[in-house]
Coordinates of C-alpha atoms in Angstrom, one line a residue:
M1 CA -5.0 0.6 -6.4
C2 CA -2.5 3.2 -7.6
G3 CA -2.2 3.9 -11.4
I4 CA 1.1 3.8 -13.4
V5 CA 1.6 5.2 -16.8
G6 CA 4.7 5.5 -19.1
Y7 CA 5.5 6.7 -22.4
V8 CA 8.6 7.1 -24.8
G9 CA 8.2 8.4 -28.5
P10 CA 8.0 11.4 -30.3
R11 CA 4.9 12.9 -28.8
R12 CA 4.6 15.2 -25.7
A13 CA 5.1 12.8 -22.9
E14 CA 3.4 15.0 -20.3
E15 CA 0.1 15.0 -22.2
I16 CA 0.1 11.2 -22.5
L17 CA 0.7 10.8 -18.9
L18 CA -1.9 13.1 -17.6
S19 CA -4.4 11.8 -19.9
G20 CA -3.7 8.1 -18.9
L21 CA -3.5 9.0 -15.2
S22 CA -6.9 10.5 -15.7
R23 CA -8.3 7.2 -17.1
L24 CA -7.1 5.5 -14.0
E25 CA -8.5 7.8 -11.4
Y26 CA -11.2 5.3 -10.8
R27 CA -8.6 3.1 -9.2
G28 CA -8.4 5.5 -6.3
Y29 CA -5.7 7.8 -5.3
D30 CA -4.7 10.7 -3.1
S31 CA -1.9 12.1 -4.6
A32 CA -0.1 12.1 -8.0
G33 CA 3.1 12.8 -10.0
V34 CA 5.1 12.8 -13.0
A35 CA 9.0 12.6 -14.1
L36 CA 9.9 13.8 -17.4
L37 CA 13.1 13.9 -19.3
S38 CA 13.4 17.0 -20.9
P39 CA 16.4 19.1 -22.6
Q40 CA 17.1 20.3 -19.0
G41 CA 17.2 17.0 -17.5
L42 CA 14.8 15.0 -15.3
L43 CA 12.2 17.1 -13.9
L44 CA 9.9 15.7 -10.9
I45 CA 6.4 17.2 -10.3
R46 CA 4.3 15.9 -7.5
R47 CA 0.7 17.2 -6.1
V48 CA -1.4 16.2 -3.3
G49 CA -5.1 15.8 -4.1
K50 CA -6.9 15.6 -7.4
L51 CA -5.2 15.1 -10.7
E52 CA -6.2 18.6 -11.7
N53 CA -3.7 19.9 -9.1
L54 CA -0.9 18.0 -10.9
R55 CA -2.3 19.0 -14.2
Q56 CA -2.0 22.6 -13.4
A57 CA 1.6 22.1 -12.0
V58 CA 2.8 20.7 -15.1
L59 CA 1.2 23.5 -17.4
E60 CA 2.7 26.3 -15.1
S61 CA 6.3 24.4 -15.2
G62 CA 6.2 24.9 -19.1
V63 CA 8.5 21.6 -19.3
S64 CA 8.0 19.1 -22.1
G65 CA 9.6 15.9 -22.9
N66 CA 9.5 12.8 -25.0
L67 CA 10.1 10.2 -22.3
G68 CA 8.1 10.0 -18.8
I69 CA 6.4 8.1 -16.0
G70 CA 3.4 9.0 -14.0
H71 CA 1.7 7.7 -11.0
T72 CA -1.5 8.2 -9.0
R73 CA -0.7 7.2 -5.3
W74 CA -3.0 5.2 -2.9
A75 CA -1.5 5.8 0.6
T76 CA -0.3 2.4 2.4
H77 CA 3.2 3.6 3.9
G78 CA 3.2 7.3 5.0
L79 CA 0.6 10.0 4.7
P80 CA -0.7 11.4 1.7
T81 CA 1.8 14.4 1.2
E82 CA 4.0 15.7 -1.7
E83 CA 6.9 14.1 -0.4
N84 CA 5.2 10.7 -0.1
A85 CA 3.9 10.9 -3.7
H86 CA 5.5 9.0 -6.7
P87 CA 7.8 9.2 -8.7
H88 CA 10.7 9.0 -6.1
L89 CA 14.2 9.9 -7.1
D90 CA 17.8 8.5 -6.1
C91 CA 20.5 10.6 -4.5
T92 CA 22.0 11.5 -8.0
G93 CA 18.5 13.0 -9.2
K94 CA 19.2 11.0 -12.5
I95 CA 17.0 7.9 -11.8
A96 CA 13.2 8.2 -11.2
L97 CA 10.8 5.3 -10.2
V98 CA 7.0 4.6 -9.7
H99 CA 5.9 1.5 -7.9
N100 CA 2.6 0.0 -7.0
G101 CA 2.5 -2.8 -4.3
I102 CA 4.1 -3.4 -1.0
I103 CA 7.8 -3.8 -0.2
E104 CA 7.7 -6.1 3.0
N105 CA 11.2 -6.0 4.1
H106 CA 11.7 -2.1 3.3
R107 CA 12.7 -1.1 6.9
E108 CA 15.3 -3.5 7.1
L109 CA 16.5 -2.3 3.5
R110 CA 16.1 1.4 4.4
E111 CA 18.4 0.9 7.7
K112 CA 21.2 -0.6 5.3
L113 CA 20.8 2.1 2.7
L114 CA 21.0 4.7 5.4
A115 CA 23.9 3.3 7.1
R116 CA 25.6 3.4 3.4
G117 CA 25.0 7.1 3.2
H118 CA 21.5 7.3 1.1
R119 CA 19.4 10.1 1.9
F120 CA 15.7 9.4 2.3
L121 CA 13.0 12.2 1.9
S122 CA 9.9 10.2 2.4
Q123 CA 8.5 7.7 4.5
T124 CA 7.2 5.4 1.8
D125 CA 8.5 1.6 1.3
T126 CA 9.1 2.6 -2.5
E127 CA 12.0 4.9 -1.9
T128 CA 14.1 1.8 -0.8
L129 CA 13.5 0.6 -4.4
V130 CA 15.2 3.7 -6.3
H131 CA 18.2 3.7 -4.0
L132 CA 18.6 0.0 -4.7
V133 CA 18.6 0.6 -8.3
E134 CA 21.1 3.5 -7.7
E135 CA 23.4 1.3 -5.8
N136 CA 23.3 -1.5 -8.5
Y137 CA 23.6 0.9 -11.6
Q138 CA 26.6 0.2 -13.7
G139 CA 25.4 1.5 -17.0
D140 CA 22.8 -0.9 -17.5
L141 CA 19.3 0.1 -16.2
V142 CA 17.8 -3.5 -16.6
E143 CA 20.6 -5.3 -14.8
A144 CA 20.3 -2.7 -12.2
L145 CA 16.6 -3.1 -11.5
K146 CA 17.1 -6.9 -11.6
K147 CA 19.7 -6.9 -8.8
A148 CA 17.5 -4.3 -6.9
L149 CA 14.5 -6.3 -7.0
A150 CA 16.6 -9.7 -5.9
E151 CA 16.9 -8.0 -2.6
V152 CA 13.1 -7.1 -2.0
R153 CA 10.1 -9.3 -0.7
G154 CA 6.7 -8.3 -1.7
A155 CA 4.4 -7.3 -4.6
Y156 CA 5.2 -4.8 -7.1
A157 CA 4.8 -3.3 -10.4
V158 CA 7.9 -1.0 -11.1
A159 CA 8.8 1.5 -14.0
V160 CA 12.3 3.3 -14.0
I161 CA 13.7 5.8 -16.0
H162 CA 17.3 7.4 -16.1
A163 CA 18.6 10.8 -17.5
D164 CA 21.3 8.9 -19.3
H165 CA 18.7 6.4 -21.2
P166 CA 16.7 8.9 -22.9
Q167 CA 14.8 6.1 -25.1
E168 CA 13.8 3.4 -22.6
I169 CA 11.7 2.7 -19.6
V170 CA 12.5 -0.5 -17.6
V171 CA 9.7 -2.3 -15.9
A172 CA 8.9 -5.4 -13.5
R173 CA 6.1 -7.2 -12.2
E174 CA 5.4 -9.3 -9.3
G175 CA 1.9 -9.5 -8.0
S176 CA 0.6 -6.1 -9.5
P177 CA -0.4 -5.6 -13.0
L178 CA 1.5 -4.0 -15.8
V179 CA 0.3 -3.8 -19.5
V180 CA 2.3 -2.8 -22.4
G181 CA 1.2 -1.0 -25.9
L182 CA 3.4 -0.7 -29.0
L183 CA 3.0 1.6 -32.1
P184 CA 5.7 2.3 -34.6
G185 CA 8.2 4.4 -33.0
E186 CA 6.1 4.5 -29.7
G187 CA 6.0 2.6 -26.4
F188 CA 3.3 2.9 -23.9
L189 CA 3.0 1.6 -20.3
A190 CA 0.1 1.2 -17.8
S191 CA -1.0 -0.4 -14.6
D192 CA -4.5 -0.9 -16.6
V193 CA -5.8 -1.2 -20.2
P194 CA -8.1 1.8 -20.1
A195 CA -5.1 4.4 -19.8
L196 CA -3.9 3.3 -23.1
L197 CA -7.3 2.8 -25.2
P198 CA -6.8 6.1 -27.2
Y199 CA -4.0 4.7 -28.7
T200 CA -4.3 1.1 -29.1
R201 CA -6.4 -1.8 -28.1
T202 CA -3.6 -4.5 -28.6
F203 CA -1.5 -5.2 -25.4
H204 CA 1.0 -7.4 -23.9
F205 CA 0.2 -8.4 -20.2
L206 CA 3.6 -8.6 -18.3
E207 CA 3.5 -11.8 -16.1
D208 CA 4.9 -12.2 -12.6
G209 CA 8.9 -12.3 -12.5
D210 CA 9.1 -10.5 -15.7
V211 CA 11.7 -7.8 -16.4
A212 CA 11.4 -5.7 -19.6
R213 CA 12.8 -2.9 -21.6
L214 CA 10.3 -0.7 -23.3
S215 CA 11.7 1.6 -26.1
P216 CA 10.1 3.4 -29.3
G217 CA 8.4 0.4 -31.0
R218 CA 10.1 -2.4 -29.4
L219 CA 9.5 -4.5 -26.3
E220 CA 12.3 -6.8 -24.7
I221 CA 11.3 -9.1 -21.7
W222 CA 13.3 -11.6 -19.5
D223 CA 11.7 -14.1 -17.0
R224 CA 12.4 -14.9 -13.6
Q225 CA 15.4 -17.1 -14.5
G226 CA 16.7 -14.3 -16.8
K227 CA 15.7 -16.1 -20.3
R228 CA 14.3 -14.0 -23.2
K229 CA 10.7 -14.1 -23.9
E230 CA 8.5 -13.0 -26.9
P231 CA 6.0 -10.6 -26.4
R232 CA 2.5 -12.0 -26.8
F233 CA 0.0 -9.2 -27.8
R234 CA -3.8 -9.5 -27.3
E235 CA -6.8 -7.5 -28.7
V236 CA -9.0 -6.1 -25.7
P237 CA -12.5 -5.3 -27.4
W238 CA -13.2 -1.9 -25.6
D239 CA -14.1 0.9 -27.3
P240 CA -12.3 4.1 -25.8
L241 CA -15.7 6.1 -25.6
S242 CA -16.7 3.4 -23.1
A243 CA -14.5 5.6 -20.6
E244 CA -16.8 8.6 -21.2
K245 CA -20.0 9.4 -19.3
M246 CA -22.0 9.8 -22.3
G247 CA -24.3 12.4 -20.9
Y248 CA -24.8 10.6 -17.5
R249 CA -24.0 12.5 -14.1
H250 CA -21.8 9.6 -12.9
F251 CA -20.0 6.6 -14.4
M252 CA -21.7 4.6 -11.8
E253 CA -25.1 5.7 -13.1
K254 CA -23.9 5.1 -16.6
E255 CA -22.9 1.5 -15.7
I256 CA -26.2 0.9 -14.0
Y257 CA -28.0 1.6 -16.9
E258 CA -25.4 -0.6 -19.1
Q259 CA -26.4 -3.8 -17.2
P260 CA -29.0 -4.9 -19.8
R261 CA -26.2 -5.1 -22.4
A262 CA -23.6 -6.4 -20.0
V263 CA -25.8 -9.4 -19.1
A264 CA -27.0 -9.9 -22.7
D265 CA -23.5 -9.9 -24.2
T266 CA -22.1 -12.2 -21.3
L267 CA -25.0 -14.8 -21.9
R268 CA -25.2 -14.4 -25.8
S269 CA -21.4 -15.3 -26.3
E270 CA -21.8 -18.4 -24.0
L271 CA -25.1 -19.7 -24.4
S272 CA -24.2 -22.0 -27.2
T273 CA -20.8 -22.8 -26.1
P274 CA -20.3 -22.2 -22.3
W275 CA -16.6 -22.2 -22.1
E276 CA -14.0 -19.7 -23.2
E277 CA -10.3 -21.1 -22.6
G278 CA -10.0 -24.9 -21.3
L279 CA -13.4 -25.4 -19.6
G280 CA -14.0 -28.3 -22.0
K281 CA -10.9 -29.8 -20.6
V282 CA -11.9 -29.6 -16.8
D283 CA -12.2 -33.1 -15.5
L284 CA -15.3 -33.4 -13.2
S285 CA -15.5 -36.9 -12.7
Q286 CA -13.8 -37.1 -9.3
I287 CA -14.9 -33.7 -7.9
E288 CA -16.6 -33.9 -4.4
H289 CA -16.3 -30.5 -3.3
I290 CA -16.6 -26.9 -4.8
Y291 CA -15.2 -23.5 -3.4
L292 CA -16.0 -20.4 -4.7
V293 CA -13.4 -17.7 -3.7
A294 CA -13.7 -13.9 -4.1
C295 CA -13.6 -10.7 -2.3
G296 CA -16.1 -7.8 -1.9
T297 CA -18.9 -7.6 -4.6
S298 CA -17.4 -10.6 -6.4
Y299 CA -17.7 -12.6 -3.1
H300 CA -21.6 -11.7 -3.1
A301 CA -21.9 -13.0 -6.6
A302 CA -20.0 -16.2 -5.5
L303 CA -22.8 -16.5 -2.8
V304 CA -25.4 -16.2 -5.1
A305 CA -23.9 -19.1 -7.2
E306 CA -23.6 -21.2 -4.0
Y307 CA -27.4 -20.8 -3.5
L308 CA -27.9 -21.9 -7.1
W309 CA -25.3 -24.4 -7.5
E310 CA -25.6 -26.7 -4.4
P311 CA -29.2 -27.9 -5.2
L312 CA -28.3 -28.3 -8.8
L313 CA -25.0 -30.2 -8.5
R314 CA -25.7 -32.0 -5.3
L315 CA -22.5 -31.5 -4.0
P316 CA -21.1 -29.2 -1.2
V317 CA -20.6 -25.8 -2.6
A318 CA -19.1 -23.2 -0.4
A319 CA -18.5 -19.4 -1.2
E320 CA -15.3 -18.2 0.5
I321 CA -13.8 -14.8 1.0
A322 CA -10.4 -15.2 -0.5
S323 CA -8.3 -13.3 2.2
E324 CA -9.6 -15.8 4.8
F325 CA -9.5 -19.1 2.5
R326 CA -6.1 -18.8 1.7
Y327 CA -4.7 -18.6 5.4
K328 CA -7.2 -21.0 7.1
N329 CA -5.4 -24.2 5.5
P330 CA -8.7 -25.4 3.7
A331 CA -9.5 -28.9 3.0
V332 CA -8.4 -28.8 -1.0
G333 CA -7.1 -31.4 -3.0
R334 CA -7.5 -33.4 -6.6
K335 CA -11.0 -33.9 -5.9
T336 CA -11.8 -30.3 -5.4
L337 CA -12.8 -27.6 -7.7
V338 CA -12.2 -24.1 -7.2
V339 CA -13.9 -21.3 -8.8
A340 CA -12.1 -17.7 -8.6
V341 CA -14.1 -14.9 -9.2
S342 CA -12.7 -11.4 -9.8
Q343 CA -13.8 -8.4 -11.8
S344 CA -10.1 -7.4 -12.5
G345 CA -8.6 -10.7 -12.7
E346 CA -5.7 -9.3 -10.2
T347 CA -7.3 -9.2 -6.7
I348 CA -4.2 -10.2 -5.1
D349 CA -6.0 -12.3 -2.3
T350 CA -8.0 -14.2 -5.0
L351 CA -5.0 -14.6 -7.1
M352 CA -2.9 -16.1 -4.2
A353 CA -5.9 -18.4 -3.3
V354 CA -5.6 -19.7 -7.0
R355 CA -2.0 -20.3 -6.7
G356 CA -2.4 -22.1 -3.2
A357 CA -5.5 -24.3 -4.5
K358 CA -3.3 -25.4 -7.7
E359 CA -0.3 -26.3 -5.5
R360 CA -2.6 -28.9 -3.6
G361 CA -3.8 -30.2 -6.9
A362 CA -7.2 -28.5 -7.3
Q363 CA -8.6 -27.6 -10.6
V364 CA -9.3 -24.0 -11.1
I365 CA -11.8 -22.1 -13.2
G366 CA -11.4 -18.4 -13.3
V367 CA -14.5 -16.0 -14.0
V368 CA -12.8 -12.9 -14.9
N369 CA -13.7 -9.5 -16.7
I370 CA -10.4 -8.8 -18.1
V371 CA -8.8 -10.8 -21.0
G372 CA -5.2 -11.5 -20.1
S373 CA -5.4 -10.8 -16.5
A374 CA -3.5 -12.8 -13.8
I375 CA -6.0 -15.0 -12.6
A376 CA -7.0 -15.9 -16.1
R377 CA -3.4 -16.6 -17.0
E378 CA -3.3 -18.9 -14.0
S379 CA -6.5 -20.8 -14.0
H380 CA -6.8 -24.2 -15.7
A381 CA -9.7 -22.6 -17.5
V382 CA -11.3 -19.2 -17.9
L383 CA -15.0 -17.9 -18.2
Y384 CA -15.1 -14.3 -19.1
T385 CA -17.8 -11.7 -18.3
R386 CA -18.8 -9.4 -21.1
A387 CA -19.2 -6.2 -19.0
G388 CA -16.7 -4.1 -20.8
L389 CA -14.9 -1.2 -19.0
E390 CA -16.3 -0.4 -15.6
I391 CA -14.9 3.1 -14.3
G392 CA -16.9 3.3 -11.2
V393 CA -15.2 2.1 -8.0
A394 CA -18.3 0.4 -6.8
A395 CA -19.1 -2.4 -8.9
T396 CA -22.4 -2.6 -10.7
K397 CA -22.6 -4.2 -14.3
T398 CA -19.7 -6.4 -13.4
F399 CA -21.8 -8.1 -10.6
T400 CA -24.8 -8.8 -12.6
A401 CA -22.6 -10.0 -15.5
Q402 CA -20.7 -12.4 -13.0
I403 CA -23.9 -13.7 -11.9
A404 CA -24.9 -14.4 -15.5
A405 CA -21.7 -16.2 -16.2
L406 CA -21.8 -18.2 -12.9
S407 CA -25.3 -19.3 -13.4
L408 CA -24.3 -20.5 -17.1
L409 CA -21.4 -22.3 -15.3
G410 CA -23.6 -24.0 -12.8
L411 CA -25.7 -25.4 -15.6
W412 CA -22.6 -26.4 -17.8
L413 CA -21.5 -28.2 -14.5
A414 CA -24.7 -29.9 -14.0
R415 CA -24.8 -31.1 -17.6
S416 CA -21.3 -32.4 -17.5
R417 CA -22.1 -34.4 -14.3
G418 CA -25.0 -36.0 -16.2
L419 CA -27.6 -34.2 -13.9
L420 CA -29.6 -32.2 -16.5
S421 CA -30.8 -33.8 -19.8
E422 CA -30.0 -31.6 -22.8
N423 CA -33.5 -30.7 -23.1
E424 CA -33.5 -29.5 -19.4
L425 CA -30.2 -27.6 -20.1
Q426 CA -31.7 -25.7 -23.2
A427 CA -34.9 -24.9 -21.0
L428 CA -32.8 -23.3 -18.4
K429 CA -30.7 -21.3 -20.9
E430 CA -33.9 -20.0 -22.4
E431 CA -35.1 -19.0 -19.1
L432 CA -31.6 -17.3 -18.2
S433 CA -31.9 -15.5 -21.7
Q434 CA -35.0 -13.4 -20.2
A435 CA -32.6 -11.7 -17.6
P436 CA -31.5 -8.6 -19.9
R437 CA -35.1 -7.9 -20.6
L438 CA -36.0 -8.0 -16.7
V439 CA -33.1 -5.9 -15.7
E440 CA -34.3 -3.2 -18.5
E441 CA -37.8 -3.2 -16.9
V442 CA -36.4 -2.7 -13.5
L443 CA -34.4 0.3 -14.6
R444 CA -37.5 2.0 -15.5
L445 CA -37.9 2.7 -11.8
G446 CA -35.3 5.2 -11.7
P447 CA -37.5 8.2 -11.0
T448 CA -39.3 6.1 -8.5
M449 CA -36.0 5.1 -6.7
E450 CA -35.1 8.9 -6.8
G451 CA -38.2 9.9 -5.1
L452 CA -37.7 7.3 -2.5
A453 CA -34.1 8.4 -1.9
Q454 CA -35.4 11.8 -1.0
K455 CA -37.1 10.5 1.9
L456 CA -34.4 8.3 3.2
Y457 CA -31.0 9.9 2.6
S458 CA -30.6 11.7 5.9
F459 CA -30.9 8.6 8.0
P460 CA -27.3 7.6 9.4
N461 CA -28.0 3.8 9.6
F462 CA -29.7 1.1 7.5
L463 CA -30.6 -2.7 7.9
Y464 CA -30.8 -4.9 5.0
L465 CA -32.8 -8.3 5.3
G466 CA -33.0 -11.2 2.8
R467 CA -33.5 -15.1 2.9
G468 CA -32.0 -17.8 0.6
I469 CA -30.7 -16.4 -2.7
L470 CA -31.9 -12.9 -1.6
Y471 CA -29.6 -12.9 1.5
P472 CA -26.2 -12.3 -0.7
L473 CA -28.4 -9.5 -2.7
A474 CA -29.2 -8.0 0.8
L475 CA -25.4 -8.0 1.6
E476 CA -24.6 -6.4 -1.8
G477 CA -27.4 -3.6 -1.3
A478 CA -26.0 -2.8 2.0
L479 CA -22.4 -2.7 0.6
K480 CA -23.3 -0.6 -2.2
L481 CA -24.8 1.9 0.1
K482 CA -22.2 2.1 2.6
E483 CA -19.6 2.2 -0.3
I484 CA -20.7 5.4 -1.9
S485 CA -22.9 7.3 0.5
Y486 CA -21.0 6.5 4.0
I487 CA -23.9 5.6 5.6
H488 CA -23.7 2.8 7.9
A489 CA -25.4 -0.2 6.4
E490 CA -25.5 -3.9 7.4
G491 CA -26.8 -6.8 5.4
Y492 CA -28.2 -10.0 7.3
A493 CA -29.7 -13.3 6.6
A494 CA -33.4 -12.3 7.7
G495 CA -33.6 -15.4 10.1
E496 CA -30.5 -13.9 12.1
M497 CA -32.3 -10.7 13.0
K498 CA -33.4 -12.0 16.4
H499 CA -30.1 -13.1 17.2
G500 CA -28.7 -9.5 17.4
P501 CA -29.7 -7.0 14.8
I502 CA -33.2 -6.6 16.3
A503 CA -31.6 -4.5 19.1
L504 CA -30.8 -1.7 16.8
I505 CA -34.2 -1.1 15.3
H506 CA -36.1 2.0 16.4
E507 CA -38.1 4.7 14.9
N508 CA -35.2 6.2 12.9
M509 CA -34.0 3.0 11.4
P510 CA -34.9 2.0 7.7
V511 CA -35.1 -1.5 7.4
V512 CA -34.8 -2.8 3.9
A513 CA -36.5 -6.2 3.3
L514 CA -36.1 -8.3 -0.1
Y515 CA -39.5 -10.2 -0.3
S516 CA -40.2 -12.8 -3.1
Q517 CA -43.0 -15.4 -3.4
K518 CA -40.1 -17.7 -4.6
E519 CA -38.0 -17.5 -1.5
L520 CA -39.6 -18.4 2.2
P521 CA -42.3 -15.5 1.6
D522 CA -44.1 -16.5 4.9
K523 CA -40.7 -16.4 7.0
V524 CA -39.6 -13.1 5.4
L525 CA -43.3 -11.7 6.3
A526 CA -42.8 -12.7 9.9
N527 CA -39.4 -11.0 10.0
I528 CA -40.9 -7.8 8.7
Q529 CA -43.9 -7.9 11.1
E530 CA -40.9 -8.2 14.1
A531 CA -39.2 -5.2 12.5
K532 CA -42.4 -3.3 12.3
A533 CA -43.2 -4.0 16.0
R534 CA -39.9 -2.2 17.0
R535 CA -41.2 1.1 14.9
G536 CA -38.6 0.6 12.2
I537 CA -39.0 2.3 8.9
I538 CA -40.1 -0.6 6.6
L539 CA -39.1 -0.4 3.0
V540 CA -39.7 -3.7 1.0
F541 CA -38.6 -4.5 -2.4
A542 CA -40.9 -7.3 -3.6
D543 CA -42.2 -9.5 -6.5
D544 CA -45.8 -9.5 -5.0
D545 CA -47.9 -7.4 -3.0
P546 CA -50.3 -9.4 -0.7
P547 CA -52.6 -7.5 1.8
E548 CA -50.6 -8.6 4.6
L549 CA -47.6 -7.3 3.2
R550 CA -49.2 -4.0 2.3
E551 CA -50.4 -3.5 5.8
L552 CA -46.7 -3.5 7.4
V553 CA -44.6 -1.5 5.0
D554 CA -43.9 2.5 4.7
H555 CA -42.5 2.1 1.3
L556 CA -43.1 -0.7 -1.3
V557 CA -41.4 -1.2 -4.5
L558 CA -42.8 -3.6 -6.6
L559 CA -40.5 -5.5 -9.1
P560 CA -41.2 -7.9 -12.1
K561 CA -42.1 -11.4 -11.3
A562 CA -39.2 -13.9 -12.2
S563 CA -38.2 -17.4 -11.5
R564 CA -35.6 -18.2 -8.6
L565 CA -33.1 -18.4 -11.3
L566 CA -33.7 -14.8 -12.2
L567 CA -34.2 -13.1 -8.9
P568 CA -30.8 -11.5 -8.9
F569 CA -31.6 -9.5 -12.1
T570 CA -34.6 -8.0 -10.8
F571 CA -33.6 -7.0 -7.2
T572 CA -30.0 -6.1 -7.8
P573 CA -30.6 -3.1 -10.2
A574 CA -33.3 -1.6 -7.6
L575 CA -30.9 -1.8 -4.9
Q576 CA -28.3 -0.3 -6.9
L577 CA -30.3 2.7 -7.9
L578 CA -31.4 3.3 -4.5
A579 CA -27.9 3.4 -3.4
Y580 CA -26.7 5.6 -6.1
H581 CA -29.6 8.3 -5.6
I582 CA -28.9 8.4 -1.8
A583 CA -25.3 8.8 -2.4
R584 CA -26.1 11.8 -4.9
L585 CA -28.2 13.4 -2.7
R586 CA -25.7 13.3 0.2
G587 CA -23.1 15.1 -2.2
T588 CA -20.4 12.4 -2.0
D589 CA -17.8 11.2 -4.6
V590 CA -19.8 8.7 -6.1
D591 CA -17.5 7.6 -8.7
Q592 CA -14.3 7.6 -6.5
P593 CA -15.4 7.0 -2.9
R594 CA -13.1 8.0 -0.1
N595 CA -10.5 5.2 0.8
L596 CA -11.4 2.9 -2.0
A597 CA -9.7 1.4 -4.9
K598 CA -11.1 -0.6 -7.9
T599 CA -8.6 -3.1 -7.9
V600 CA -6.9 -4.3 -4.6
T601 CA -3.4 -5.5 -5.5
V602 CA -1.9 -5.4 -2.2
E603 CA -2.9 -7.1 1.1

């Protein structure tokens, strides 16, 4: 959620800020602003709506500077208005501050600050921070920020500039990501790597509790106890061109068609040695229970892993929604393995679940796409997906890459527990290596899915049904449709249809059923018959077409035959294509759906 960009150096800061913010649009926002230190002083420019509105205002101002911070805001406290947009200024007009996260005690702080004479111009929690920095400033901006943050509770990524310090940006992090890049004589700051890819691929990822000073070509860091830390720069292997559409209509469309490569890269890098950082040191000998914790699409990938792992590992395996898991006092201890699944590696609820599990003695494996992210750093071991940069807010290639990585991890866990022979392991890996080819074959159905979307895009409600490993894929198919088309869509285990959802079925209700010979075909066929008897519009994705199925369907999409292990790689791309083309025909903002953000770093 939200985006931060900062720059100090010889270039025109406004150009770098606007370019960086445009590369963070996928995170979601409703307003944007920049603060620039120019020869005329500290200038603030903010606008509601799309970034182009801010770009035009900056151009019209004619102001330029070599130091600045910028922000795209996703409203939490206060409406999306110009007054509530970031950056915020202190009472003197010399300090500007941007912030991602939530200050939980902002009301209490605001009352105290008002009583001491501070003037507030917004309804945001963030404005309390800039006034706290103002109160504590005695000539040292780092110390002022440290003292201000000592008074707050919550999650934050903060960047501050001061008109009297034209060569520094002071930053801090607690729960929300910040990344720094350096070049000789230049300093770059952002909340996510894509903003800085045109300038460098080598980054330092700030850790929770860090406060830092960024100046031209230099980064100074202090930890929570005030001790100096040395920066550790890591290379992120992403090409700046990955942030371009490359001829596709939307980033989401491009990323759907990048899935064969994303899955192949994830499998190729791990097929011989299925661990990245520390996996070989995880002790599985005493493990009696496994939890997979995740949110959103990553939760659906975790559910797929649950269906794959439990019969393989002969252990209780449960996929849990991270926001519920962390608060339900789960039965976690030294004999528990927790696998945290997150595209960004910064999802706040999943990160908090990781910390809680570690405190109780559990071993934690992170499955993430971002090198150096918080979950990667805080897990005992990390398995990276190789999806590359994903711009579309609705996850596509990261989902299939997660399933590839989790499939490999399940095989490695089974082998480590002595449940697979080496020959059996190699045979299953060889089977899994067919996944990229199958995805590519399904993507050739693009024109078919576009034609099907033409017939269905006007319906306001959809029901998705699946059984076994196809159930989490039905959930994901429904989520994709509702995310980007704003159609009300629900996914259900097909056996649950008679326990409520069947009441919704009528002649204007498309029912999307997932049918495979590998997953309870007779049961699913009976469910389809029940939906047809209620006059539902029956759309079936199937890897077989027996006559009894043909008789029931209004629309049938035939998919390549695949083993149970590979079913997610045939059904998923087809469901993504259907959702994409329906959303495109409805004219929605496919890449940046309303009210959604790519990375959820606040509760």
